[in-house]
Tab-separated table of C-alpha atoms and ligand atoms in Angstrom:
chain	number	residue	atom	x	y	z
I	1	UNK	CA	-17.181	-8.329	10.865
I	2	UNK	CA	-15.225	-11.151	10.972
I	3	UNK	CA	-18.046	-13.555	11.948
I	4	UNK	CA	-20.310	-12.232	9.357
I	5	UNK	CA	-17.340	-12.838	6.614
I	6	UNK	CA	-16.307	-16.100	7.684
I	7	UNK	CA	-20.245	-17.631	7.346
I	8	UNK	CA	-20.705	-15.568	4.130
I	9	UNK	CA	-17.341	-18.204	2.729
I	10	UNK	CA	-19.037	-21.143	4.678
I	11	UNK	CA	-22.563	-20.209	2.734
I	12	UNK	CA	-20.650	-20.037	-0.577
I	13	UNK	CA	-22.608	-16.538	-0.993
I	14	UNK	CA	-19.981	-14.818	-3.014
I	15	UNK	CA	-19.548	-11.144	-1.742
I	16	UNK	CA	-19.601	-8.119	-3.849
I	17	UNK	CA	-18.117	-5.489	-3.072
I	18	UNK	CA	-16.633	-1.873	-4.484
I	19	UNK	CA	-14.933	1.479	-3.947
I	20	UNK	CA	-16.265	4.683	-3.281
I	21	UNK	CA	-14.237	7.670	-2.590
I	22	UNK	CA	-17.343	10.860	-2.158
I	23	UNK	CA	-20.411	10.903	-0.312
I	24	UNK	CA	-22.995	10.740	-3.485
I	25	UNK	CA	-21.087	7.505	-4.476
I	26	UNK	CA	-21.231	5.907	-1.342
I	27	UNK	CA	-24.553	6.710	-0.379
I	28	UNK	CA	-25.528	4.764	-3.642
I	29	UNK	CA	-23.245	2.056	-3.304
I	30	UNK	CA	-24.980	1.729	0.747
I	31	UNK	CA	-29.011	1.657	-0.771
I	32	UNK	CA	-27.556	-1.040	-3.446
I	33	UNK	CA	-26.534	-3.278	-0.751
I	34	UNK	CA	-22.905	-4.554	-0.808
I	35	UNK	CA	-20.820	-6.626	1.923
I	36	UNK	CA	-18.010	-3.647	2.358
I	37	UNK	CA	-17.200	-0.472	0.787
I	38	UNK	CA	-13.223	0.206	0.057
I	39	UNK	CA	-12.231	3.707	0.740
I	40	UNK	CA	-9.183	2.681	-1.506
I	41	UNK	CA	-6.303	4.653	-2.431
I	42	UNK	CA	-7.058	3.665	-6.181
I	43	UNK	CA	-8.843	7.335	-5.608
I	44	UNK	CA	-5.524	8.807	-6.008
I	45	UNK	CA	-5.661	8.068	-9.642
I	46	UNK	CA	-9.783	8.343	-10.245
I	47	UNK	CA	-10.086	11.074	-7.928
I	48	UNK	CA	-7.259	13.185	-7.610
I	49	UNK	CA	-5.560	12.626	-10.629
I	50	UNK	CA	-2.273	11.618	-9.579
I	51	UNK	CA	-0.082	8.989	-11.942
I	52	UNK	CA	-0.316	6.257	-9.219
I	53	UNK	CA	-1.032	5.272	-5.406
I	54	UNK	CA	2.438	6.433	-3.956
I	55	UNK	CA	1.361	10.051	-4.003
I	56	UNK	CA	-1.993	9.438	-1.636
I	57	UNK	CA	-1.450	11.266	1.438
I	58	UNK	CA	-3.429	9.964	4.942
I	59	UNK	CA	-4.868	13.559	4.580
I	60	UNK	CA	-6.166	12.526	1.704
I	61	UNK	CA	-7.702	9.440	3.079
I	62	UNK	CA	-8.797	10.452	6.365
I	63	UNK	CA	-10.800	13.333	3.970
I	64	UNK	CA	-12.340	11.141	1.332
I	65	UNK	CA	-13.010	8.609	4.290
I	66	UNK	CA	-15.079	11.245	6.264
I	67	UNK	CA	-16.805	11.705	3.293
I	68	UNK	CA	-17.771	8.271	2.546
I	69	UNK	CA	-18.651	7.408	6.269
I	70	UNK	CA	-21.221	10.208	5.775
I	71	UNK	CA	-23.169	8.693	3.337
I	72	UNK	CA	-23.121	5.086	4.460
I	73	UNK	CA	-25.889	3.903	7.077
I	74	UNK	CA	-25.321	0.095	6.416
I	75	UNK	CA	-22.165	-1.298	4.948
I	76	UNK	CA	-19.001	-2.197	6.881
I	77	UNK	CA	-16.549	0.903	5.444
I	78	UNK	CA	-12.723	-0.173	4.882
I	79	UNK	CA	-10.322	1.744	4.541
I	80	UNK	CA	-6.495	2.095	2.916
I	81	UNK	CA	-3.337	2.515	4.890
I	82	UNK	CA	-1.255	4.840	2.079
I	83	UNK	CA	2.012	4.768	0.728
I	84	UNK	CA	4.497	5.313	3.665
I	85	UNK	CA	2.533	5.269	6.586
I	86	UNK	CA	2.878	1.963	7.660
I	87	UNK	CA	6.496	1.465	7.969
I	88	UNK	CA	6.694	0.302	11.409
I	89	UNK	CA	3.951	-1.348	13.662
I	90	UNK	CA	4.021	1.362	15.530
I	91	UNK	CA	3.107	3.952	13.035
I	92	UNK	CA	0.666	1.455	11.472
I	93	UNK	CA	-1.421	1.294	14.126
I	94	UNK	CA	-1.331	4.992	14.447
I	95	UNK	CA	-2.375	5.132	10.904
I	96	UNK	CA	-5.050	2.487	11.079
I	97	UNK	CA	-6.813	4.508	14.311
I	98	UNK	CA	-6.630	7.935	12.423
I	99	UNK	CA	-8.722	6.152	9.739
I	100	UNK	CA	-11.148	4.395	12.603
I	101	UNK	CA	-11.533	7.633	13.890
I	102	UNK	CA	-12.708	8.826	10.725
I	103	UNK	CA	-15.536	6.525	10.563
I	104	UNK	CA	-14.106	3.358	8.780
I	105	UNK	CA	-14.773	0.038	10.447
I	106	UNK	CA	-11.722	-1.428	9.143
I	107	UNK	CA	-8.742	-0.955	7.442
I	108	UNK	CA	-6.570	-2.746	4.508
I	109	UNK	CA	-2.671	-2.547	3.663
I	110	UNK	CA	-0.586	-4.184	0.771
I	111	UNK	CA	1.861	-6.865	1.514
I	112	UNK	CA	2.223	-10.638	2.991
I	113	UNK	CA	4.846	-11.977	5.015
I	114	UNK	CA	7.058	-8.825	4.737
I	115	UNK	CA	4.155	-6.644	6.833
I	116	UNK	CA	3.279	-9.622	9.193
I	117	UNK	CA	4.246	-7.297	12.425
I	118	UNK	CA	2.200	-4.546	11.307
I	119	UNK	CA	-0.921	-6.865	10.512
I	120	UNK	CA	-0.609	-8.486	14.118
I	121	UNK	CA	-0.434	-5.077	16.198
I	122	UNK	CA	-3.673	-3.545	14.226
I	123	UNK	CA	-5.348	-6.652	15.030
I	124	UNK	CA	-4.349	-7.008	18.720
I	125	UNK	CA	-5.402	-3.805	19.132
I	126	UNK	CA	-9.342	-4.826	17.675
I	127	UNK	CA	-9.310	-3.239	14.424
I	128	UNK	CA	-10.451	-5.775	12.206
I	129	UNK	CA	-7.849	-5.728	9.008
I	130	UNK	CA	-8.169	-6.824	5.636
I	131	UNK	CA	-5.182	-8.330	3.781
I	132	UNK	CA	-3.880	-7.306	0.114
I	133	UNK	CA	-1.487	-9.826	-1.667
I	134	UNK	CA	-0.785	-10.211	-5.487
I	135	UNK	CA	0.073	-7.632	-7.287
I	136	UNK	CA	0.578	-4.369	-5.359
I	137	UNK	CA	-0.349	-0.808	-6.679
I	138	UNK	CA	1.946	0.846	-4.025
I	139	UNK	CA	5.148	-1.178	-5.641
I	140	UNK	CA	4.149	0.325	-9.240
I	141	UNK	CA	7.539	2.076	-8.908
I	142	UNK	CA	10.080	-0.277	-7.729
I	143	UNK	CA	8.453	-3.158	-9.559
I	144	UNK	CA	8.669	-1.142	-12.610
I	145	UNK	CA	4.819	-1.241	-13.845
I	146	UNK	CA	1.814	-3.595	-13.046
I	147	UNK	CA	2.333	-6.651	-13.393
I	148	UNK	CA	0.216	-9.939	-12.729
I	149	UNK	CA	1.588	-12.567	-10.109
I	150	UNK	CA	1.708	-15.956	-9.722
I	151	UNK	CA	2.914	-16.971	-13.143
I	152	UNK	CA	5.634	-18.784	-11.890
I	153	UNK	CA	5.973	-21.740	-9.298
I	154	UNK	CA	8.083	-20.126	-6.764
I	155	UNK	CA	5.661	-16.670	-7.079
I	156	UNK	CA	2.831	-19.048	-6.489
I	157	UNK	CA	4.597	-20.428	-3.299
I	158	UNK	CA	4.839	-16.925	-2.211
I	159	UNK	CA	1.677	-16.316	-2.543
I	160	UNK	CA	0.137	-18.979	-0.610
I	161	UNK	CA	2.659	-18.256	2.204
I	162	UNK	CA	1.929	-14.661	2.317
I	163	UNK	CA	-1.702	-16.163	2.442
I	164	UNK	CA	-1.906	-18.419	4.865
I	165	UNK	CA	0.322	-16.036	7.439
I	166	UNK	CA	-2.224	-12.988	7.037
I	167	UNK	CA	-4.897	-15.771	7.266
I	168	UNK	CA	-3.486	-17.262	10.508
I	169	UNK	CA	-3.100	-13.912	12.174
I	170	UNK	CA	-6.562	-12.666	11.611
I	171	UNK	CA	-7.432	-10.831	8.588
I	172	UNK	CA	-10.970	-10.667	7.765
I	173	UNK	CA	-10.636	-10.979	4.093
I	174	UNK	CA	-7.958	-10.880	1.710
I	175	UNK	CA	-8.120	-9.043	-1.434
I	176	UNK	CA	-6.091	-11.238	-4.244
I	177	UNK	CA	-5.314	-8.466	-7.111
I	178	UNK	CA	-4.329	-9.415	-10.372
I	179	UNK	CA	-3.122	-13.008	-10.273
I	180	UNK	CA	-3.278	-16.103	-12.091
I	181	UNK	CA	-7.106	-17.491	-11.847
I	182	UNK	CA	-5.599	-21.101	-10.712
I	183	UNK	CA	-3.134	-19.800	-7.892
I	184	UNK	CA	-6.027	-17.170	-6.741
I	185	UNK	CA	-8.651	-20.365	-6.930
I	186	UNK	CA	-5.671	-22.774	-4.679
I	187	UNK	CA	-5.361	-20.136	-2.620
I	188	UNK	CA	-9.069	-19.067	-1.648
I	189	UNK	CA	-9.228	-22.664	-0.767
I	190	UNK	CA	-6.720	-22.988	1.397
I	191	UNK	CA	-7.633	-20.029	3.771
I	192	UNK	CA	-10.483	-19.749	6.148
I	193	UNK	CA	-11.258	-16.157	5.384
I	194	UNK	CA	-12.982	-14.959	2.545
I	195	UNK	CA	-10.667	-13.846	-0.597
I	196	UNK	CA	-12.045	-10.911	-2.474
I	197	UNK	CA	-10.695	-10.877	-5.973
I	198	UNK	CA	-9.874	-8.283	-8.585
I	199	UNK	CA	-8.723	-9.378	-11.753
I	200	UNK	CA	-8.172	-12.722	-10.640
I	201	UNK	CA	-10.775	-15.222	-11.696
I	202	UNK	CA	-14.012	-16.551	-10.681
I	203	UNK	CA	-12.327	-18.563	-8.041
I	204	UNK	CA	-12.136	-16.180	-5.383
I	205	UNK	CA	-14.612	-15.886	-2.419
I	206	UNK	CA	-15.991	-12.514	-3.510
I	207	UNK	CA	-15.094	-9.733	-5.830
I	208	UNK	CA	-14.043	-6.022	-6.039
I	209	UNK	CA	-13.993	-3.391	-8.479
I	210	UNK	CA	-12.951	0.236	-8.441
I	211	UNK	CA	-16.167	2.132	-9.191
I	212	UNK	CA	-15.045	4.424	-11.482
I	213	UNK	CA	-13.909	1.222	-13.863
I	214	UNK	CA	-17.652	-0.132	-13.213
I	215	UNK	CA	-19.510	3.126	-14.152
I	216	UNK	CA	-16.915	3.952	-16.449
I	217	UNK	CA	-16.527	7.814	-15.211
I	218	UNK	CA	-12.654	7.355	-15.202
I	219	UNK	CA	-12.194	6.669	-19.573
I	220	UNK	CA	-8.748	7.613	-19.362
I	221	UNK	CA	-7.253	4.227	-18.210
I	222	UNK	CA	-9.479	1.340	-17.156
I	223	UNK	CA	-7.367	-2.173	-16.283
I	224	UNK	CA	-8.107	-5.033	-18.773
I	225	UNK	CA	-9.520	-7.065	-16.339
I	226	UNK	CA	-12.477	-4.140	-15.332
I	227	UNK	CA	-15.302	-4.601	-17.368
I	228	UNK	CA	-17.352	-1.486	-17.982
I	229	UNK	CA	-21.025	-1.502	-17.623
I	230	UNK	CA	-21.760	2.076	-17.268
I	231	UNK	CA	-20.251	5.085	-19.622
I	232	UNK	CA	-21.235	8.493	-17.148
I	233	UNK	CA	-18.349	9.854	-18.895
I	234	UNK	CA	-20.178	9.821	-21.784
I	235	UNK	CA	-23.276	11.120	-20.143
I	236	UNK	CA	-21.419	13.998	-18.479
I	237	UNK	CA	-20.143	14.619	-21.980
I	238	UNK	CA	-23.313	14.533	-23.534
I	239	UNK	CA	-25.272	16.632	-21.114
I	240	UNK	CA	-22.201	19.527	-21.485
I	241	UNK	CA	-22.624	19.152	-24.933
I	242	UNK	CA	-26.458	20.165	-24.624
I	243	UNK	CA	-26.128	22.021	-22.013
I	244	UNK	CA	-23.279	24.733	-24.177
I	245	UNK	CA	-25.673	24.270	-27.295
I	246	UNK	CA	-28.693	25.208	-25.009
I	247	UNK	CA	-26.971	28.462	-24.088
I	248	UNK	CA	-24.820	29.585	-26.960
I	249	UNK	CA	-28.262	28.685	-29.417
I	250	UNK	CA	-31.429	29.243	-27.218
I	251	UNK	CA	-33.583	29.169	-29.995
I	252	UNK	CA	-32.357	26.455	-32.265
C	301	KIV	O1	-7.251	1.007	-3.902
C	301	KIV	C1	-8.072	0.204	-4.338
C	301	KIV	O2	-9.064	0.570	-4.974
C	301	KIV	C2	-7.843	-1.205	-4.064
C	301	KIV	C3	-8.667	-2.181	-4.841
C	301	KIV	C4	-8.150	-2.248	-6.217
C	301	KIV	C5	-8.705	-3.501	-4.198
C	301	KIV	O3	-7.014	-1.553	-3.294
């Protein structure tokens, strides 16, 4: 994986890839041909229903990872460490091989420089790992709300260290969530992986979006940055809609 990621930056092919959390969604997302699928944790919210990412379980994931891995022939599957269960390297890389064994082909966790000794032991032990720096769904509550990074110089600095280190020990791509288009654009330069961004300009390597913001089939909440290009929440609406009328008024 990481050979195939590192010549798809060194072709300047951008990659494209997207979430999926159920089989039917990832079985379509495999025939439409994308360079990894993210089992994310995002499917707390679009799935689930809970308010954020701190309430996904590893049950959760190991059973909406199973599901995924079931209808993908094709495409490299990653998957998310959750909230909590990465608090030591030891219990990372416990985490990390309940999700291999589940059928994902790698795995991704939030953080930098702070989670450097849990990104080395899931590498050394040959589970390829993708990086997540910026801004950090799982820190929703001590950070007080989302909020974009890299507006100021020494958040920029931080960001290209926590770069560089997950670079340097091995990731094979590093998502770059919701910061500045400049810093994200310095910073996909700088590495030798591929950065994968989301909300964060055209400068980044490749790009990620959570499905259900694509297809719009989450109209709840959609982040400003996710631009909609499908509305199956309307069509599920509007077939309901028929679908009562049909029964309630047969013959009209
Ligand atoms: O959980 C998720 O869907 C993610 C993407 C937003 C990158 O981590």
């Amino acid at each position: 994986m990481k050979e195939t990621f590192l010549n798809l930056k060194r072709s300047g092919r951008p990659l494209a890839t997207l979430t999926a959390a159920t089989y039917p969604v990832a079985r379509l997302l495999d025939e439409a041909g994308l360079d990894f699928i993210l089992v994310g944790d995002s499917l707390g919210m679009v799935e689930l229903g809970y308010a954020d990412t701190t309430e996904v379980t590893l049950a959760d994931m190991l059973h909406h990872t199973r599901a995924v891995c079931r209808g993908v022939v094709r495409t490299p599957v990653v998957a998310d460490l959750p909230f909590e269960t990465y608090e030591t390297p030891e219990q990372a890389l416990a985490t990390a091989r309940e999700l291999v064994r589940a059928g994902a082909q790698a795995v991704k966790l939030e953080g930098g420089v702070s989670h450097l000794a849990q990104v080395r032991v899931i590498i050394d032990a040959g589970i390829p790992l993708v990086g997540h720096i910026g801004m950090l769904p799982q820190s929703v509550r001590v950070e007080g709300g989302y909020k974009k990074k890299g507006r100021t110089p020494e958040q920029a600095e931080a960001l290209m260290a926590d770069a560089l280190a997950l670079d340097a020990a091995g990731v094979v791509a590093l998502v770059v969530e919701d910061v500045v288009a400049a810093v994200a654009q310095e910073i996909s330069r700088a590495v030798q992986c591929p950065t994968i961004g989301i909300g964060s300009g055209s400068g980044c390597d490749g790009q990620i979006l959570v499905t259900a913001d694509l297809v719009g089939s989450f109209p709840w909440f959609r982040p400003p940055f996710a631009q909609a290009r499908g509305d199956v929440a309307g069509e599920v609406t509007r077939a309901v809609a028929e679908y009562v009328a049909t029964v309630r008024f047969p013959s009209s």
